Amino acid sequence: MKALLLITAFLFSTNLVSAMETKIMIRAKARDAKFIGTSLGGAHIIIRNKLNQRILAEGNTVGSTGNTDLIMKTPKVRGSSIVDEQTGGFMAAVDIDEPTFVNIEVISPLNSKQAQAVVSTELWLIPGKHILGEGIILEIPGYIIDILKPRTHQYIALNSIKDKPFLFQANIVMMCGCVVDKGGVWNSDELEVKGILKKDGKLVKNIDMSLVSTNLFEGSHMINSPGNYELVLYAYHEKTGNTGVDKVNYVVFE
């Protein structure tokens, strides 16, 4: 019995010794934009063993959104990098004793639930063979849209808005938090922004939204009758296929 215990202890200790720390850098990058870092609350990263779904590492990306000129304006050639030392990412360290097939899942933006997307990839990790530098970059498509006016389930007296334009407002940024502006790197002139207004479930009008200041879009419509209203607001960029949506319900009463 004693000999069996010694053999078991030896095998267990050998297994521990053979496990090697393997580092892997994971980054989340907004489509047609920059990296998702601390300023937006980060992207959440989960690395799982594909075979048994055990979580090997988990955390949030931290750091900057990166260098705009390097990412957006410098032609990329093989071997060049679009990251610097401050660029946001999550450095995972996993202990494995054999080549392990993993699933890497990115949930982003972490703090904007209505815009949140999940993207993933799979690859082999080899013990002690680190994946550093740019690391593994996963692309997050879309826009973060927040309808500012009207507020969710706001009750509005009809006599306070009747016979004058009712203002709709929305804040729109890239999935990295990068700004949308007229003539900017992310040019508002290339962005189609519309509000689909419904009353009691029926279409009232498609409302054109225009940029009035950085990230801020406005549109208006005459509302002359009470009811349960819904505004579905979307942004669409034809060149990249980026899309985003936010919705709000509000009530107009007499």
Coordinates of C-alpha atoms in Angstrom, one line a residue:
M1 CA 0.0 0.0 0.0
K2 CA 2.8 2.4 0.9
A3 CA 4.5 1.6 -2.4
L4 CA 1.3 2.4 -4.3
L5 CA 1.0 5.8 -2.5
L6 CA 4.6 6.6 -3.4
I7 CA 4.1 5.8 -7.1
T8 CA 0.9 7.9 -7.1
A9 CA 2.6 10.8 -5.5
F10 CA 5.5 10.6 -8.0
L11 CA 3.2 10.5 -11.0
F12 CA 1.2 13.5 -9.6
S13 CA 4.3 15.5 -9.0
T14 CA 5.7 14.7 -12.4
N15 CA 2.5 15.9 -14.0
L16 CA 2.8 19.2 -12.1
V17 CA 6.4 19.7 -13.1
S18 CA 5.6 19.0 -16.8
A19 CA 2.8 21.7 -16.9
M20 CA 4.3 24.8 -18.5
E21 CA 3.0 28.4 -18.3
T22 CA 2.0 29.6 -21.8
K23 CA 1.2 33.2 -22.4
I24 CA -1.2 34.5 -25.0
M25 CA -2.1 38.1 -25.8
I26 CA -5.8 38.6 -26.8
R27 CA -7.0 41.9 -28.3
A28 CA -10.4 43.1 -29.4
K29 CA -10.5 45.6 -32.3
A30 CA -13.6 47.4 -33.6
R31 CA -14.2 46.9 -37.3
D32 CA -12.8 49.8 -39.3
A33 CA -11.6 51.4 -36.0
K34 CA -9.3 50.9 -33.1
F35 CA -8.8 48.6 -30.1
I36 CA -11.1 48.2 -27.1
G37 CA -9.4 49.2 -23.9
T38 CA -9.8 50.8 -20.5
S39 CA -11.6 53.9 -21.7
L40 CA -14.6 51.9 -22.7
G41 CA -14.6 49.5 -19.8
G42 CA -12.7 46.8 -21.8
A43 CA -13.7 43.7 -23.6
H44 CA -14.2 40.5 -21.6
I45 CA -12.1 37.5 -22.6
I46 CA -12.7 33.9 -21.8
I47 CA -10.3 31.1 -22.9
R48 CA -11.7 27.5 -22.6
N49 CA -10.4 24.1 -23.2
K50 CA -12.4 23.0 -26.2
L51 CA -12.6 19.4 -25.1
N52 CA -14.1 19.8 -21.6
Q53 CA -15.1 23.5 -21.7
R54 CA -13.0 24.2 -18.6
I55 CA -12.1 27.9 -18.3
L56 CA -8.3 28.3 -18.5
A57 CA -8.1 32.1 -18.2
E58 CA -10.5 35.0 -18.0
G59 CA -10.3 38.8 -17.8
N60 CA -10.7 42.2 -19.4
T61 CA -8.7 44.0 -21.9
V62 CA -6.9 47.1 -20.5
G63 CA -4.8 49.8 -22.2
S64 CA -5.3 52.4 -24.8
T65 CA -7.3 52.3 -28.0
G66 CA -4.0 52.5 -29.9
N67 CA -2.3 54.8 -32.3
T68 CA -4.8 56.3 -34.9
D69 CA -2.2 56.9 -37.6
L70 CA -0.7 53.5 -37.2
I71 CA -4.0 51.7 -37.2
M72 CA -6.0 53.7 -39.7
K73 CA -3.6 55.6 -42.0
T74 CA -0.4 53.6 -42.3
P75 CA -0.5 50.9 -45.1
K76 CA -0.1 47.5 -43.6
V77 CA 2.5 45.1 -45.0
R78 CA 3.5 41.7 -43.9
G79 CA 5.5 41.7 -40.7
S80 CA 4.4 45.2 -39.7
S81 CA 2.4 45.7 -36.5
I82 CA -0.6 48.0 -35.7
V83 CA 0.0 47.9 -31.9
D84 CA 2.3 49.6 -29.6
E85 CA 3.2 49.0 -25.9
Q86 CA 0.1 50.9 -24.7
T87 CA -2.5 49.2 -27.0
G88 CA -5.3 47.5 -25.1
G89 CA -5.2 43.8 -24.6
F90 CA -5.5 40.9 -22.2
M91 CA -2.4 38.9 -21.3
A92 CA -3.5 35.4 -20.4
A93 CA -1.2 32.8 -18.8
V94 CA -2.4 29.2 -18.9
D95 CA -0.7 26.1 -17.5
I96 CA -0.8 23.2 -19.9
D97 CA 1.2 20.0 -20.1
E98 CA 0.3 19.1 -23.7
P99 CA -1.0 20.8 -26.9
T100 CA -4.4 22.0 -26.1
F101 CA -7.2 23.1 -28.4
V102 CA -8.9 26.2 -27.0
N103 CA -11.8 28.4 -27.7
I104 CA -11.3 32.1 -27.2
E105 CA -14.4 34.2 -26.7
V106 CA -14.6 38.0 -26.6
I107 CA -17.6 39.8 -25.2
S108 CA -17.6 43.5 -26.1
P109 CA -18.3 46.3 -25.3
L110 CA -18.6 45.0 -21.8
N111 CA -20.5 48.0 -20.4
S112 CA -22.9 48.7 -23.3
K113 CA -25.4 45.8 -23.2
Q114 CA -27.5 46.9 -26.1
A115 CA -24.5 46.9 -28.4
Q116 CA -22.8 43.9 -27.0
A117 CA -21.4 41.3 -29.5
V118 CA -19.7 38.0 -28.9
V119 CA -17.0 36.8 -31.3
S120 CA -14.8 33.8 -31.0
T121 CA -12.0 31.8 -32.5
E122 CA -10.3 28.5 -31.9
L123 CA -6.6 27.4 -32.0
W124 CA -4.0 25.1 -30.6
L125 CA -1.9 26.2 -27.6
I126 CA 1.5 24.5 -27.3
P127 CA 3.1 24.3 -23.8
G128 CA 5.7 27.1 -23.4
K129 CA 5.1 28.5 -26.9
H130 CA 3.9 32.0 -26.2
I131 CA 1.7 34.1 -28.6
L132 CA 2.8 37.7 -28.0
G133 CA 3.2 40.9 -29.9
E134 CA -0.1 41.6 -31.7
G135 CA -1.3 38.3 -30.4
I136 CA -4.7 37.1 -31.4
I137 CA -7.0 40.0 -32.6
L138 CA -10.7 39.5 -32.8
E139 CA -12.8 42.0 -34.7
I140 CA -16.0 43.4 -33.2
P141 CA -18.4 44.8 -35.8
G142 CA -21.0 47.6 -35.2
Y143 CA -21.7 50.9 -33.4
I144 CA -22.6 51.8 -29.9
I145 CA -25.9 53.8 -30.0
D146 CA -27.6 55.4 -27.0
I147 CA -30.9 57.1 -27.5
L148 CA -30.8 60.2 -25.3
K149 CA -34.2 61.6 -26.0
P150 CA -36.9 60.5 -25.4
R151 CA -36.0 58.6 -22.3
T152 CA -37.0 55.0 -21.7
H153 CA -40.7 54.8 -20.9
Q154 CA -40.9 58.6 -20.5
Y155 CA -44.5 59.9 -20.0
I156 CA -45.0 63.1 -22.1
A157 CA -48.0 65.4 -21.9
L158 CA -49.4 66.0 -25.4
N159 CA -50.1 69.7 -24.7
S160 CA -46.4 70.2 -23.9
I161 CA -45.3 69.0 -27.4
K162 CA -48.3 69.6 -29.7
D163 CA -47.9 71.8 -32.7
K164 CA -44.1 71.9 -32.4
P165 CA -41.3 69.5 -33.5
F166 CA -40.5 66.8 -31.0
L167 CA -36.7 66.4 -30.8
F168 CA -35.0 63.0 -31.0
Q169 CA -31.4 62.6 -29.9
A170 CA -28.9 59.8 -30.0
N171 CA -25.2 59.4 -29.2
I172 CA -23.3 57.2 -31.7
V173 CA -19.6 56.0 -31.4
M174 CA -17.5 53.2 -32.9
M175 CA -17.3 49.9 -30.9
C176 CA -13.9 51.2 -29.5
G177 CA -15.5 54.4 -28.4
C178 CA -13.8 56.4 -31.2
V179 CA -15.7 59.5 -32.2
V180 CA -17.9 60.1 -35.2
D181 CA -17.6 63.6 -36.6
K182 CA -18.1 65.5 -39.8
G183 CA -15.1 65.0 -42.1
G184 CA -13.3 63.0 -39.4
V185 CA -11.5 59.6 -39.5
W186 CA -15.0 58.2 -38.9
N187 CA -16.9 60.6 -41.1
S188 CA -20.6 61.2 -40.2
D189 CA -21.3 62.1 -43.9
E190 CA -20.8 58.4 -44.7
L191 CA -23.1 57.2 -42.1
E192 CA -26.8 56.6 -42.6
V193 CA -28.7 57.3 -39.4
K194 CA -32.5 56.9 -39.2
G195 CA -35.2 56.5 -36.6
I196 CA -38.2 54.2 -37.3
L197 CA -41.1 55.7 -35.4
K198 CA -44.1 53.6 -34.5
K199 CA -47.3 54.4 -32.6
D200 CA -49.4 51.6 -31.1
G201 CA -47.4 49.1 -33.3
K202 CA -47.9 50.9 -36.6
L203 CA -45.3 52.8 -38.6
V204 CA -45.6 56.6 -38.4
K205 CA -42.5 57.8 -40.2
N206 CA -38.8 57.1 -40.9
I207 CA -37.0 60.0 -39.4
D208 CA -33.7 61.3 -40.8
M209 CA -31.1 62.0 -38.1
S210 CA -28.2 64.5 -38.7
L211 CA -25.0 65.2 -36.8
V212 CA -25.2 68.3 -34.7
S213 CA -22.0 67.9 -32.7
T214 CA -19.4 65.2 -32.2
N215 CA -21.2 61.8 -31.8
L216 CA -24.6 63.6 -31.4
F217 CA -27.3 63.1 -33.9
E218 CA -30.7 64.8 -33.9
G219 CA -34.0 64.5 -35.8
S220 CA -37.6 65.7 -35.2
H221 CA -41.2 65.0 -35.9
M222 CA -44.6 66.6 -35.1
I223 CA -46.5 64.4 -32.6
N224 CA -50.1 65.4 -32.4
S225 CA -51.8 62.4 -30.9
P226 CA -51.5 60.3 -27.7
G227 CA -50.4 56.7 -27.7
N228 CA -47.7 54.2 -27.0
Y229 CA -44.7 55.1 -29.1
E230 CA -41.5 53.2 -30.1
L231 CA -38.4 54.5 -31.7
V232 CA -36.0 52.1 -33.3
L233 CA -32.8 54.0 -34.3
Y234 CA -30.2 52.5 -36.5
A235 CA -26.8 53.4 -38.0
Y236 CA -25.4 51.9 -41.2
H237 CA -22.1 52.2 -43.0
E238 CA -22.2 50.8 -46.5
K239 CA -18.5 50.5 -47.1
T240 CA -17.7 48.4 -44.0
G241 CA -21.1 46.8 -43.2
N242 CA -21.0 48.2 -39.7
T243 CA -24.5 48.5 -38.1
G244 CA -25.9 49.5 -34.8
V245 CA -29.4 49.8 -33.2
D246 CA -31.0 51.1 -30.1
K247 CA -34.7 51.2 -29.1
V248 CA -36.8 53.2 -26.8
N249 CA -40.5 53.2 -25.8
Y250 CA -42.3 56.2 -24.5
V251 CA -45.9 57.3 -23.8
V252 CA -47.7 60.4 -25.0
F253 CA -50.9 61.2 -22.9
E254 CA -53.6 63.8 -23.0

